[in-house]
Structure formats: C-alpha cells, structure tokens
Amino acid sequence: MEEEATILDSKVLEVNMGPQHPSTHGVLRVKLKLDGERVLDAECIIGYLHRGVEKISENRSYIKCVPYYDRTDYIAAVSNVYGYLLGVEKLMGIEVPKRAQYIRIMMTEFNRISSHLLWLATHALDIGAMTIFLYCFREREEILKLFEALFGARLTTHAFRLGGLWKDLPPGFEQAARKFIDDFPYRVDEYEQILTKNRIWLDRTKGVGVISGEEAIEWGMSGPPLRGSTVAYDVRKARPYGGYEEFDFDIAVGENGDTYDRYLVRLQEMHQSRRIIQQVLDRLPEGSVHGKAPRIPKPPVGEYYSGIESPRGELGYYIVSDGSPQPFRVRIRPPTFVNLQTLRRLVKGHLVADVVALIGTLDIVLGEIDR
Amino acid sequence: MINFLRRIFFIDILKGLAVTFRYTYTKVYTEQYPKEKAKLAERYKGAPRLNNDPETGETLCIACDLCALICPEDLIVVGSQRDPETRKKVLTHYTFDTSRCLFCGLCQEVCPTNAIELTQDFELADYSRRSMVWDRERLETGWDRIEFGEDYHR
Ligand code: SF4
Ligand code: SF4
C-alpha cells in the first residue's frame, strides 16, 4: 500500500464498484482504494463485454463485417460504420456520390446529437437530476424515429453501404428532420434552464476532475474531454473527411477542464451539429446515392488509417488488406478506451460520489472499450 | 447581496422547476406499448418472411443461395433440388435462425426476387432457443403469436 490512511487510524479499504453498478454505464469494474470517503486510487478493470469484433472481421468479407461495427459503440452506431467504410472506400478508391456524402454527414451529426443526449440524460441521472433524463430521451426518440425511417433500425442501424447508402431518403424525411432541428434549440434551452445555473449541479461538477490541456494531450485524450481542457482539436477540422470541409461549424472549447466545462462543450456541440444538419438540408444535391462498388470488394494490398470524430472522440480504423476479400487486420482505436485511462488520474483525492460524476463525464461505452 | 437572496430563495432551483411544471399538463409523450402497438417505419427490419407470389401462391424463392452466402452469421440454410424435367432449382427447405440474426438486412438486399423480407413485426421473444429457428412454413405464414388471456392487457 503506497498511501497511508489519514483519518484516525482507519484502514485503507478496497471497494469494487461495478461491473453491475448502474452508474458505471455498462460493465466497467472500478477497484477503489478508499480512505473514509476519499479516493486514494482507482483501477479500471475491463473486458466483461469482449466479443472479439476485430477478430471476427478477419473472418468476414469487407461487406459482411460492417454490421459488427454497429455493435462496438452501439450508442453511436452510425459513426462507427461511417469510419470503417471511409477507410475501405479510400483503400479501393471508390467515389461516393455527393448526395450520399451529404446524407452520411447529416446522419452522423444526428447520431452525435442523440449520443450527447443520452450522455446528458445518464450523466444528470447519476448526479441526481431525474427530469432531464426523461426530456433527453424524448428528443432522442425523435432522432431514433428518423433512423428507423431511413435505415430501418433504431440502434444497431447498419447505416451505410460501401459506396453510398442502402436507399435514398424516404418521403417526409426532410420535413421531419427540419421540424426536429427547428425545435431543438428550445429543448436545449430547457436543459440549460434546469442544469446550467442549478446550484446542486454546479457544486457537483465545478472543479471536479480538472485536467489541463497539456496533460490531456499526454494521456492521448480526444473528443469533448480534450476540448473541455482548452485544446481545440477536432478531427473534422484537423483532417476533414467525407466532405466535412464544405460545412461551417465551430469547435466548442472549455476553459477549466473540469466536469462542468465538458458538460458545456457537449451542449455547444449539439448546437454545432444542428448547424451542420441545417446546412446539409439546405444544400442537399439531387442525384443517386449509390456509388460504384464491386459486389465482392477486394482492395489492393495496402493499409489505411481512417480517423473520424465520433461523438466520443477520435475513432480510428486501421485496415490492412492483403488483397483477399477479407481484411487481414482491422484495428479499432476506440476513443473512450483511451479516455477511460485518465479516470485514475481524475478521481484521486475526490469523494466516492464524484467517481460517479467522473465516469459519466468521460462518456464511456463499454461495448467500444472491450470490443 | 443579490446572490445571497438568490441562494436563500432557491431561485436557481425554482427556475428549473418552472420547466418541469410547464410539462405537467401537456400531452403525454409515452406510448402505452402492449396496449397500443407502435407503428413502425416501412423499412423496419424485423421478423423475417419468405414471400409467396400473390397470384399463384408459389414461393418467390429461386433457391439461388445468395442470402445464405451474404449473411454474416451464416444462419440461413437453403435446401434445393434440381427438378429433373425443367432443370430448374426448386426450394425444398429453408431455415432462418432468428436468435442469431443481426437484422442487418443484407439478405433482403441481395435477394433477386424479393423473396426473403424483413417485416415490421418485432415481437420475436420465445420460450426456447429451438423454436427461434424458423422453418419454411413459419417463415411463409408469419409468426403465430401465443394468444394471451383477456386480463393480460389490463
Ligand atoms: S438480417 Fe443479416 S444477419 Fe439476419 S439473416 Fe439477414 S443477412 Fe443474416
Ligand atoms: S436470395 Fe432470395 S431467392 Fe435466393 S435463396 Fe435467398 S430467398 Fe431465395
């Protein structure tokens, strides 16, 4: 034991939090070393949801392994499929029609909103605000209905196909999407009214889990936790992919790098995603949504790393092709796997109740961490 | 001073509560599921069905085996036989294991005759794993649900 207990002569206590604890967002097990209520150390133990998605993809053809990536990060299934397909398309030099590109961007942004809504809902619920949970789920339901209309599924969508989409937008989709984004700012205002100035919320989040920008980079963080620590890094801006360079949006950045800032950053990102969707809907070109993709894709020998900005951070697919119809190797770089390691650094010295807030603020999805 | 008064009178919290009170008398958003069944989108990928030709009643499936080949989970088994007279393949049996299906829709995309189709039916729960493997008959007629008693929907 490196650190001695401080309160009276109590012993250092080791407590397991999870893997069935409701606020660990899945099957994360955190071994906490406690001195009274203060956390001395925390160790994350993962692997309870390991399904071997990377190995499975080595035994499936390039088209067949797409549905499995829905199931890595199931909250942001659209982004996951998008990242992989971009990689394969680059490897094979497949052109994606403009309309399909735009719709892809729109749907990934919808996915970002729905993922952030789910995050806000559960994060607030962990901290103790119940109402916001129900409101966020109401809006998320609207987005899931759009997914259902376009992709035919709500969560594991199998959203895009190699070279384009499965089908074009269904009738009435554009109106429904427009209605959603017109209403959405008022909804976010409501969340802000409940939380942003709420004294309990401020006390629980301000100054909790502060991490500086340099440190966040050293830990390899990405996504909203990195941007919350003043670093304006967004893959959509840094290395634009799939047509993102044509759209205007700002990178939301925090100031102090605490839980509260990460909350503000995500709220801001929802507004920015809404802006992108608005632009897509205004400029949606006509035309086909099916690119020319071979029925049995056989990329030439080579490798490609496709990094995209998923709602949780930089999601990377490193695809190695040996010229056969099956990938030689697909390595997934899950953003929250990297972000989660900072938990140990963040929780030190905080109270047990803050651990819940900090797990929430990293927005982890265990399906993606364990793969 | 103002901040102090705000703290005493819980202004921030009351502001939040104003939002929740506003929703007290608005329309309820929740669907009462078993009572009213949700209307799903036309493209919804749910329970599988093997379509018959509406006019002749014959199966549309030409036993080309494409769906079985594309399926990532290899859960479709297509059995066929060559008709000795016409030299055409005829479907003999067809099984579909719903317990392992990803509902990705690849099978219905490749089917050249739109024989296999994922329908809007979504109530797939069953009592045993064995009965989740659907045979041809069940795929053609659809899912006959166990009827619940009168008081189930109370
Ligand atoms: S939906 Fe996908 S997993 Fe299910 S049978 Fe069709 S191809 Fe196979
Ligand atoms: S793809 Fe269609 S026609 Fe071919 S075997 Fe499957 S269901 Fe029958």
PDB file of C-alpha atoms in Angstrom, chain A residues 60 64 67-68 71 131 135 138 141-142 145 148-152 157-158 161 166-168 170 187 190 193-194 197 199, chain B residues 6-7 10 12-13 15-16 19-20 22-23 29 31 40-41 43-45 69-74 102 104 106 108-109:
ATOM      1  CA  ARG A  60     -15.722 -11.944 -42.811  1.00  0.00           C
ATOM      2  CA  LYS A  64     -20.138  -8.693 -44.083  1.00  0.00           C
ATOM      3  CA  PRO A  67     -22.893  -4.824 -39.071  1.00  0.00           C
ATOM      4  CA  TYR A  68     -20.491  -5.831 -36.332  1.00  0.00           C
ATOM      5  CA  ARG A  71     -22.165  -3.220 -32.030  1.00  0.00           C
ATOM      6  CA  THR A 131     -36.318  15.042 -15.035  1.00  0.00           C
ATOM      7  CA  TYR A 135     -36.627  15.092 -21.578  1.00  0.00           C
ATOM      8  CA  ARG A 138     -37.916  12.288 -25.646  1.00  0.00           C
ATOM      9  CA  GLU A 141     -36.684   9.177 -29.527  1.00  0.00           C
ATOM     10  CA  GLU A 142     -37.363  11.659 -32.331  1.00  0.00           C
ATOM     11  CA  LYS A 145     -37.531   7.589 -35.390  1.00  0.00           C
ATOM     12  CA  GLU A 148     -35.871   3.970 -38.239  1.00  0.00           C
ATOM     13  CA  ALA A 149     -37.380   5.667 -41.262  1.00  0.00           C
ATOM     14  CA  LEU A 150     -34.102   5.844 -43.164  1.00  0.00           C
ATOM     15  CA  PHE A 151     -32.104   2.828 -42.018  1.00  0.00           C
ATOM     16  CA  GLY A 152     -34.847   0.510 -40.846  1.00  0.00           C
ATOM     17  CA  THR A 157     -28.616   0.673 -37.714  1.00  0.00           C
ATOM     18  CA  HIS A 158     -26.227  -0.791 -40.286  1.00  0.00           C
ATOM     19  CA  ARG A 161     -23.203   0.644 -47.522  1.00  0.00           C
ATOM     20  CA  TRP A 166     -28.912   1.449 -48.820  1.00  0.00           C
ATOM     21  CA  LYS A 167     -31.769   3.618 -50.021  1.00  0.00           C
ATOM     22  CA  ASP A 168     -32.454   7.273 -50.572  1.00  0.00           C
ATOM     23  CA  PRO A 170     -37.890   8.173 -47.507  1.00  0.00           C
ATOM     24  CA  ARG A 187     -35.159  21.959 -25.996  1.00  0.00           C
ATOM     25  CA  GLU A 190     -34.761  23.844 -21.315  1.00  0.00           C
ATOM     26  CA  GLN A 193     -32.556  26.188 -17.563  1.00  0.00           C
ATOM     27  CA  ILE A 194     -32.694  23.103 -15.390  1.00  0.00           C
ATOM     28  CA  LYS A 197     -27.253  27.543 -13.165  1.00  0.00           C
ATOM     29  CA  ARG A 199     -26.677  25.134  -7.538  1.00  0.00           C
TER      30      ARG A 199
ATOM     31  CA  ARG B   6     -30.963  34.061  -4.611  1.00  0.00           C
ATOM     32  CA  ARG B   7     -29.426  31.355  -2.529  1.00  0.00           C
ATOM     33  CA  PHE B  10     -33.659  28.794  -4.216  1.00  0.00           C
ATOM     34  CA  ASP B  12     -31.973  28.743  -9.479  1.00  0.00           C
ATOM     35  CA  ILE B  13     -33.766  25.603  -8.486  1.00  0.00           C
ATOM     36  CA  LYS B  15     -36.289  28.243 -12.376  1.00  0.00           C
ATOM     37  CA  GLY B  16     -35.558  24.644 -13.184  1.00  0.00           C
ATOM     38  CA  VAL B  19     -39.734  23.929 -16.727  1.00  0.00           C
ATOM     39  CA  THR B  20     -40.955  20.733 -15.183  1.00  0.00           C
ATOM     40  CA  ARG B  22     -44.820  23.574 -17.541  1.00  0.00           C
ATOM     41  CA  TYR B  23     -44.905  19.974 -18.728  1.00  0.00           C
ATOM     42  CA  TYR B  29     -45.370  11.536 -24.925  1.00  0.00           C
ATOM     43  CA  GLU B  31     -46.614   5.158 -25.851  1.00  0.00           C
ATOM     44  CA  LEU B  40     -43.045   1.236 -37.283  1.00  0.00           C
ATOM     45  CA  ALA B  41     -41.436   2.657 -40.359  1.00  0.00           C
ATOM     46  CA  ARG B  43     -38.243  -0.026 -43.854  1.00  0.00           C
ATOM     47  CA  TYR B  44     -38.076  -1.524 -40.410  1.00  0.00           C
ATOM     48  CA  LYS B  45     -36.020  -4.691 -40.323  1.00  0.00           C
ATOM     49  CA  LEU B  69     -23.850 -16.534 -48.721  1.00  0.00           C
ATOM     50  CA  ILE B  70     -24.105 -12.884 -47.758  1.00  0.00           C
ATOM     51  CA  CYS B  71     -25.343 -13.470 -44.221  1.00  0.00           C
ATOM     52  CA  PRO B  72     -22.573 -12.522 -41.778  1.00  0.00           C
ATOM     53  CA  GLU B  73     -23.826 -15.007 -39.238  1.00  0.00           C
ATOM     54  CA  ASP B  74     -24.353 -17.855 -41.718  1.00  0.00           C
ATOM     55  CA  LEU B 102     -28.233  -9.230 -36.616  1.00  0.00           C
ATOM     56  CA  CYS B 104     -28.719  -6.041 -40.766  1.00  0.00           C
ATOM     57  CA  LEU B 106     -28.114  -7.812 -46.126  1.00  0.00           C
ATOM     58  CA  GLN B 108     -33.117  -8.928 -48.268  1.00  0.00           C
ATOM     59  CA  GLU B 109     -30.829  -6.611 -50.209  1.00  0.00           C
TER      60      GLU B 109
END
